[in-house]
PDB file of N, CA and C in Angstrom:
ATOM      1  N   MET A   1      51.755   2.321 -46.034  1.00  0.00           N
ATOM      2  CA  MET A   1      51.889   1.020 -45.427  1.00  0.00           C
ATOM      3  C   MET A   1      50.531   0.317 -45.410  1.00  0.00           C
ATOM      4  N   ASN A   2      50.576  -0.960 -45.642  1.00  0.00           N
ATOM      5  CA  ASN A   2      49.391  -1.802 -45.588  1.00  0.00           C
ATOM      6  C   ASN A   2      49.651  -2.976 -44.656  1.00  0.00           C
ATOM      7  N   LEU A   3      48.585  -3.511 -44.098  1.00  0.00           N
ATOM      8  CA  LEU A   3      48.721  -4.672 -43.239  1.00  0.00           C
ATOM      9  C   LEU A   3      49.087  -5.886 -44.079  1.00  0.00           C
ATOM     10  N   HIS A   4      50.120  -6.588 -43.672  1.00  0.00           N
ATOM     11  CA  HIS A   4      50.482  -7.868 -44.289  1.00  0.00           C
ATOM     12  C   HIS A   4      49.827  -8.986 -43.485  1.00  0.00           C
ATOM     13  N   SER A   5      50.008  -8.945 -42.159  1.00  0.00           N
ATOM     14  CA  SER A   5      49.333  -9.887 -41.266  1.00  0.00           C
ATOM     15  C   SER A   5      49.406  -9.359 -39.838  1.00  0.00           C
ATOM     16  N   CYS A   6      48.497  -9.848 -39.032  1.00  0.00           N
ATOM     17  CA  CYS A   6      48.476  -9.508 -37.613  1.00  0.00           C
ATOM     18  C   CYS A   6      48.324 -10.819 -36.857  1.00  0.00           C
ATOM     19  N   THR A   7      49.308 -11.133 -36.035  1.00  0.00           N
ATOM     20  CA  THR A   7      49.289 -12.372 -35.256  1.00  0.00           C
ATOM     21  C   THR A   7      48.923 -12.032 -33.818  1.00  0.00           C
ATOM     22  N   ILE A   8      47.819 -12.602 -33.366  1.00  0.00           N
ATOM     23  CA  ILE A   8      47.316 -12.347 -32.016  1.00  0.00           C
ATOM     24  C   ILE A   8      47.448 -13.636 -31.214  1.00  0.00           C
ATOM     25  N   THR A   9      48.184 -13.560 -30.113  1.00  0.00           N
ATOM     26  CA  THR A   9      48.332 -14.711 -29.225  1.00  0.00           C
ATOM     27  C   THR A   9      47.455 -14.484 -27.999  1.00  0.00           C
ATOM     28  N   LEU A  10      46.582 -15.441 -27.753  1.00  0.00           N
ATOM     29  CA  LEU A  10      45.673 -15.347 -26.612  1.00  0.00           C
ATOM     30  C   LEU A  10      46.332 -15.907 -25.367  1.00  0.00           C
ATOM     31  N   SER A  11      45.757 -15.620 -24.222  1.00  0.00           N
ATOM     32  CA  SER A  11      46.343 -16.060 -22.960  1.00  0.00           C
ATOM     33  C   SER A  11      46.340 -17.581 -22.814  1.00  0.00           C
ATOM     34  N   ASP A  12      45.491 -18.283 -23.573  1.00  0.00           N
ATOM     35  CA  ASP A  12      45.508 -19.751 -23.541  1.00  0.00           C
ATOM     36  C   ASP A  12      46.499 -20.323 -24.553  1.00  0.00           C
ATOM     37  N   GLU A  13      47.346 -19.445 -25.109  1.00  0.00           N
ATOM     38  CA  GLU A  13      48.415 -19.760 -26.062  1.00  0.00           C
ATOM     39  C   GLU A  13      47.906 -20.097 -27.464  1.00  0.00           C
ATOM     40  N   SER A  14      46.612 -19.881 -27.737  1.00  0.00           N
ATOM     41  CA  SER A  14      46.094 -19.997 -29.093  1.00  0.00           C
ATOM     42  C   SER A  14      46.633 -18.839 -29.910  1.00  0.00           C
ATOM     43  N   THR A  15      46.894 -19.086 -31.183  1.00  0.00           N
ATOM     44  CA  THR A  15      47.403 -18.043 -32.064  1.00  0.00           C
ATOM     45  C   THR A  15      46.451 -17.859 -33.232  1.00  0.00           C
ATOM     46  N   LEU A  16      46.079 -16.605 -33.481  1.00  0.00           N
ATOM     47  CA  LEU A  16      45.193 -16.267 -34.585  1.00  0.00           C
ATOM     48  C   LEU A  16      45.950 -15.356 -35.533  1.00  0.00           C
ATOM     49  N   ILE A  17      45.895 -15.637 -36.827  1.00  0.00           N
ATOM     50  CA  ILE A  17      46.553 -14.795 -37.823  1.00  0.00           C
ATOM     51  C   ILE A  17      45.478 -14.134 -38.673  1.00  0.00           C
ATOM     52  N   CYS A  18      45.473 -12.809 -38.648  1.00  0.00           N
ATOM     53  CA  CYS A  18      44.479 -12.028 -39.379  1.00  0.00           C
ATOM     54  C   CYS A  18      45.131 -11.374 -40.588  1.00  0.00           C
ATOM     55  N   LYS A  19      44.371 -11.234 -41.653  1.00  0.00           N
ATOM     56  CA  LYS A  19      44.881 -10.630 -42.886  1.00  0.00           C
ATOM     57  C   LYS A  19      44.302  -9.245 -43.152  1.00  0.00           C
ATOM     58  N   THR A  20      43.311  -8.822 -42.360  1.00  0.00           N
ATOM     59  CA  THR A  20      42.742  -7.490 -42.547  1.00  0.00           C
ATOM     60  C   THR A  20      42.722  -6.740 -41.217  1.00  0.00           C
ATOM     61  N   VAL A  21      42.705  -5.424 -41.309  1.00  0.00           N
ATOM     62  CA  VAL A  21      42.630  -4.580 -40.118  1.00  0.00           C
ATOM     63  C   VAL A  21      41.313  -4.833 -39.394  1.00  0.00           C
ATOM     64  N   GLU A  22      40.216  -4.921 -40.147  1.00  0.00           N
ATOM     65  CA  GLU A  22      38.904  -5.119 -39.552  1.00  0.00           C
ATOM     66  C   GLU A  22      38.841  -6.434 -38.781  1.00  0.00           C
ATOM     67  N   GLN A  23      39.377  -7.484 -39.366  1.00  0.00           N
ATOM     68  CA  GLN A  23      39.394  -8.787 -38.703  1.00  0.00           C
ATOM     69  C   GLN A  23      40.229  -8.718 -37.425  1.00  0.00           C
ATOM     70  N   SER A  24      41.380  -8.072 -37.494  1.00  0.00           N
ATOM     71  CA  SER A  24      42.277  -7.952 -36.342  1.00  0.00           C
ATOM     72  C   SER A  24      41.596  -7.211 -35.199  1.00  0.00           C
ATOM     73  N   LEU A  25      41.003  -6.068 -35.507  1.00  0.00           N
ATOM     74  CA  LEU A  25      40.319  -5.280 -34.476  1.00  0.00           C
ATOM     75  C   LEU A  25      39.122  -6.031 -33.914  1.00  0.00           C
ATOM     76  N   GLY A  26      38.418  -6.775 -34.749  1.00  0.00           N
ATOM     77  CA  GLY A  26      37.283  -7.567 -34.287  1.00  0.00           C
ATOM     78  C   GLY A  26      37.704  -8.650 -33.306  1.00  0.00           C
ATOM     79  N   ILE A  27      38.816  -9.319 -33.587  1.00  0.00           N
ATOM     80  CA  ILE A  27      39.336 -10.360 -32.690  1.00  0.00           C
ATOM     81  C   ILE A  27      39.754  -9.737 -31.358  1.00  0.00           C
ATOM     82  N   ILE A  28      40.431  -8.597 -31.417  1.00  0.00           N
ATOM     83  CA  ILE A  28      40.863  -7.909 -30.192  1.00  0.00           C
ATOM     84  C   ILE A  28      39.645  -7.500 -29.368  1.00  0.00           C
ATOM     85  N   GLU A  29      38.631  -6.957 -30.023  1.00  0.00           N
ATOM     86  CA  GLU A  29      37.419  -6.533 -29.313  1.00  0.00           C
ATOM     87  C   GLU A  29      36.686  -7.743 -28.722  1.00  0.00           C
ATOM     88  N   TYR A  30      36.586  -8.825 -29.473  1.00  0.00           N
ATOM     89  CA  TYR A  30      35.866 -10.015 -29.024  1.00  0.00           C
ATOM     90  C   TYR A  30      36.523 -10.649 -27.794  1.00  0.00           C
ATOM     91  N   HIS A  31      37.848 -10.784 -27.829  1.00  0.00           N
ATOM     92  CA  HIS A  31      38.545 -11.465 -26.743  1.00  0.00           C
ATOM     93  C   HIS A  31      38.881 -10.548 -25.576  1.00  0.00           C
ATOM     94  N   GLY A  32      38.991  -9.262 -25.813  1.00  0.00           N
ATOM     95  CA  GLY A  32      39.259  -8.309 -24.740  1.00  0.00           C
ATOM     96  C   GLY A  32      40.700  -8.331 -24.264  1.00  0.00           C
ATOM     97  N   PRO A  33      41.135  -7.230 -23.662  1.00  0.00           N
ATOM     98  CA  PRO A  33      42.533  -7.074 -23.243  1.00  0.00           C
ATOM     99  C   PRO A  33      43.015  -8.130 -22.266  1.00  0.00           C
ATOM    100  N   SER A  34      42.149  -8.620 -21.412  1.00  0.00           N
ATOM    101  CA  SER A  34      42.599  -9.575 -20.396  1.00  0.00           C
ATOM    102  C   SER A  34      42.878 -10.962 -20.972  1.00  0.00           C
ATOM    103  N   ASN A  35      42.393 -11.234 -22.170  1.00  0.00           N
ATOM    104  CA  ASN A  35      42.604 -12.543 -22.788  1.00  0.00           C
ATOM    105  C   ASN A  35      43.641 -12.528 -23.899  1.00  0.00           C
ATOM    106  N   ILE A  36      44.304 -11.388 -24.115  1.00  0.00           N
ATOM    107  CA  ILE A  36      45.293 -11.276 -25.188  1.00  0.00           C
ATOM    108  C   ILE A  36      46.681 -11.160 -24.587  1.00  0.00           C
ATOM    109  N   GLU A  37      47.538 -12.062 -24.983  1.00  0.00           N
ATOM    110  CA  GLU A  37      48.924 -12.096 -24.507  1.00  0.00           C
ATOM    111  C   GLU A  37      49.808 -11.139 -25.306  1.00  0.00           C
ATOM    112  N   SER A  38      49.681 -11.165 -26.641  1.00  0.00           N
ATOM    113  CA  SER A  38      50.515 -10.299 -27.474  1.00  0.00           C
ATOM    114  C   SER A  38      49.892 -10.110 -28.844  1.00  0.00           C
ATOM    115  N   VAL A  39      50.305  -9.024 -29.499  1.00  0.00           N
ATOM    116  CA  VAL A  39      49.880  -8.718 -30.860  1.00  0.00           C
ATOM    117  C   VAL A  39      51.133  -8.365 -31.649  1.00  0.00           C
ATOM    118  N   PHE A  40      51.364  -9.083 -32.754  1.00  0.00           N
ATOM    119  CA  PHE A  40      52.489  -8.815 -33.642  1.00  0.00           C
ATOM    120  C   PHE A  40      51.929  -8.355 -34.981  1.00  0.00           C
ATOM    121  N   ILE A  41      52.376  -7.193 -35.437  1.00  0.00           N
ATOM    122  CA  ILE A  41      51.865  -6.615 -36.674  1.00  0.00           C
ATOM    123  C   ILE A  41      52.975  -6.608 -37.715  1.00  0.00           C
ATOM    124  N   ASP A  42      52.664  -7.140 -38.895  1.00  0.00           N
ATOM    125  CA  ASP A  42      53.574  -7.075 -40.033  1.00  0.00           C
ATOM    126  C   ASP A  42      52.919  -6.192 -41.088  1.00  0.00           C
ATOM    127  N   THR A  43      53.655  -5.162 -41.525  1.00  0.00           N
ATOM    128  CA  THR A  43      53.145  -4.270 -42.562  1.00  0.00           C
ATOM    129  C   THR A  43      54.012  -4.401 -43.807  1.00  0.00           C
ATOM    130  N   THR A  44      53.460  -3.973 -44.923  1.00  0.00           N
ATOM    131  CA  THR A  44      54.215  -4.000 -46.162  1.00  0.00           C
ATOM    132  C   THR A  44      54.040  -2.681 -46.908  1.00  0.00           C
ATOM    133  N   ASP A  45      55.087  -2.298 -47.603  1.00  0.00           N
ATOM    134  CA  ASP A  45      55.020  -1.112 -48.455  1.00  0.00           C
ATOM    135  C   ASP A  45      55.036  -1.520 -49.925  1.00  0.00           C
ATOM    136  N   GLY A  46      54.829  -2.788 -50.174  1.00  0.00           N
ATOM    137  CA  GLY A  46      54.850  -3.307 -51.533  1.00  0.00           C
ATOM    138  C   GLY A  46      56.214  -3.840 -51.938  1.00  0.00           C
ATOM    139  N   LYS A  47      57.238  -3.485 -51.193  1.00  0.00           N
ATOM    140  CA  LYS A  47      58.601  -3.932 -51.499  1.00  0.00           C
ATOM    141  C   LYS A  47      59.172  -4.822 -50.408  1.00  0.00           C
ATOM    142  N   GLY A  48      58.799  -4.546 -49.172  1.00  0.00           N
ATOM    143  CA  GLY A  48      59.331  -5.305 -48.043  1.00  0.00           C
ATOM    144  C   GLY A  48      58.332  -5.347 -46.910  1.00  0.00           C
ATOM    145  N   ILE A  49      58.674  -6.105 -45.882  1.00  0.00           N
ATOM    146  CA  ILE A  49      57.801  -6.263 -44.721  1.00  0.00           C
ATOM    147  C   ILE A  49      58.506  -5.733 -43.477  1.00  0.00           C
ATOM    148  N   SER A  50      57.783  -4.946 -42.695  1.00  0.00           N
ATOM    149  CA  SER A  50      58.289  -4.437 -41.418  1.00  0.00           C
ATOM    150  C   SER A  50      57.458  -5.060 -40.303  1.00  0.00           C
ATOM    151  N   SER A  51      58.114  -5.424 -39.198  1.00  0.00           N
ATOM    152  CA  SER A  51      57.431  -6.069 -38.080  1.00  0.00           C
ATOM    153  C   SER A  51      57.415  -5.167 -36.861  1.00  0.00           C
ATOM    154  N   TYR A  52      56.288  -5.200 -36.146  1.00  0.00           N
ATOM    155  CA  TYR A  52      56.119  -4.452 -34.912  1.00  0.00           C
ATOM    156  C   TYR A  52      55.682  -5.452 -33.853  1.00  0.00           C
ATOM    157  N   LYS A  53      56.574  -5.738 -32.893  1.00  0.00           N
ATOM    158  CA  LYS A  53      56.321  -6.836 -31.959  1.00  0.00           C
ATOM    159  C   LYS A  53      56.248  -6.441 -30.500  1.00  0.00           C
ATOM    160  N   ASN A  54      56.826  -5.356 -30.100  1.00  0.00           N
ATOM    161  CA  ASN A  54      56.875  -5.028 -28.675  1.00  0.00           C
ATOM    162  C   ASN A  54      55.977  -3.851 -28.324  1.00  0.00           C
ATOM    163  N   LEU A  55      54.825  -3.779 -28.975  1.00  0.00           N
ATOM    164  CA  LEU A  55      53.877  -2.710 -28.694  1.00  0.00           C
ATOM    165  C   LEU A  55      52.898  -3.151 -27.618  1.00  0.00           C
ATOM    166  N   SER A  56      52.432  -2.193 -26.836  1.00  0.00           N
ATOM    167  CA  SER A  56      51.359  -2.497 -25.886  1.00  0.00           C
ATOM    168  C   SER A  56      50.087  -2.763 -26.688  1.00  0.00           C
ATOM    169  N   LEU A  57      49.071  -3.302 -26.050  1.00  0.00           N
ATOM    170  CA  LEU A  57      47.813  -3.565 -26.739  1.00  0.00           C
ATOM    171  C   LEU A  57      47.220  -2.263 -27.280  1.00  0.00           C
ATOM    172  N   GLU A  58      47.288  -1.214 -26.485  1.00  0.00           N
ATOM    173  CA  GLU A  58      46.771   0.087 -26.921  1.00  0.00           C
ATOM    174  C   GLU A  58      47.534   0.593 -28.141  1.00  0.00           C
ATOM    175  N   GLU A  59      48.860   0.480 -28.122  1.00  0.00           N
ATOM    176  CA  GLU A  59      49.675   0.903 -29.261  1.00  0.00           C
ATOM    177  C   GLU A  59      49.380   0.048 -30.492  1.00  0.00           C
ATOM    178  N   SER A  60      49.128  -1.227 -30.277  1.00  0.00           N
ATOM    179  CA  SER A  60      48.807  -2.120 -31.389  1.00  0.00           C
ATOM    180  C   SER A  60      47.480  -1.709 -32.046  1.00  0.00           C
ATOM    181  N   ILE A  61      46.490  -1.394 -31.224  1.00  0.00           N
ATOM    182  CA  ILE A  61      45.201  -0.948 -31.748  1.00  0.00           C
ATOM    183  C   ILE A  61      45.370   0.347 -32.522  1.00  0.00           C
ATOM    184  N   GLU A  62      46.108   1.298 -31.980  1.00  0.00           N
ATOM    185  CA  GLU A  62      46.342   2.568 -32.670  1.00  0.00           C
ATOM    186  C   GLU A  62      47.060   2.345 -33.992  1.00  0.00           C
ATOM    187  N   SER A  63      48.045   1.455 -33.989  1.00  0.00           N
ATOM    188  CA  SER A  63      48.785   1.161 -35.223  1.00  0.00           C
ATOM    189  C   SER A  63      47.872   0.535 -36.264  1.00  0.00           C
ATOM    190  N   LEU A  64      47.050  -0.413 -35.852  1.00  0.00           N
ATOM    191  CA  LEU A  64      46.117  -1.039 -36.789  1.00  0.00           C
ATOM    192  C   LEU A  64      45.143  -0.012 -37.368  1.00  0.00           C
ATOM    193  N   MET A  65      44.651   0.872 -36.540  1.00  0.00           N
ATOM    194  CA  MET A  65      43.686   1.865 -36.999  1.00  0.00           C
ATOM    195  C   MET A  65      44.309   2.870 -37.969  1.00  0.00           C
ATOM    196  N   SER A  66      45.618   3.031 -37.907  1.00  0.00           N
ATOM    197  CA  SER A  66      46.275   3.984 -38.811  1.00  0.00           C
ATOM    198  C   SER A  66      46.613   3.354 -40.171  1.00  0.00           C
ATOM    199  N   LEU A  67      46.414   2.055 -40.301  1.00  0.00           N
ATOM    200  CA  LEU A  67      46.714   1.390 -41.578  1.00  0.00           C
ATOM    201  C   LEU A  67      45.556   1.483 -42.542  1.00  0.00           C
TER     202      LEU A  67
END
């Protein structure tokens, strides 16, 4: 599985779309847990896209690190 995109919604309702794991983790680290409303991860296996939307922030970080 590879990252297709990571959509991070901040508590001020701003939305950031990241295309790399490094960028996604950097945004999460920069804004911190208290300023992040949600993280939606889309992965691809080259044939289709799978979405992960109801993960905790910790689970989202672990998922990103495993990609």
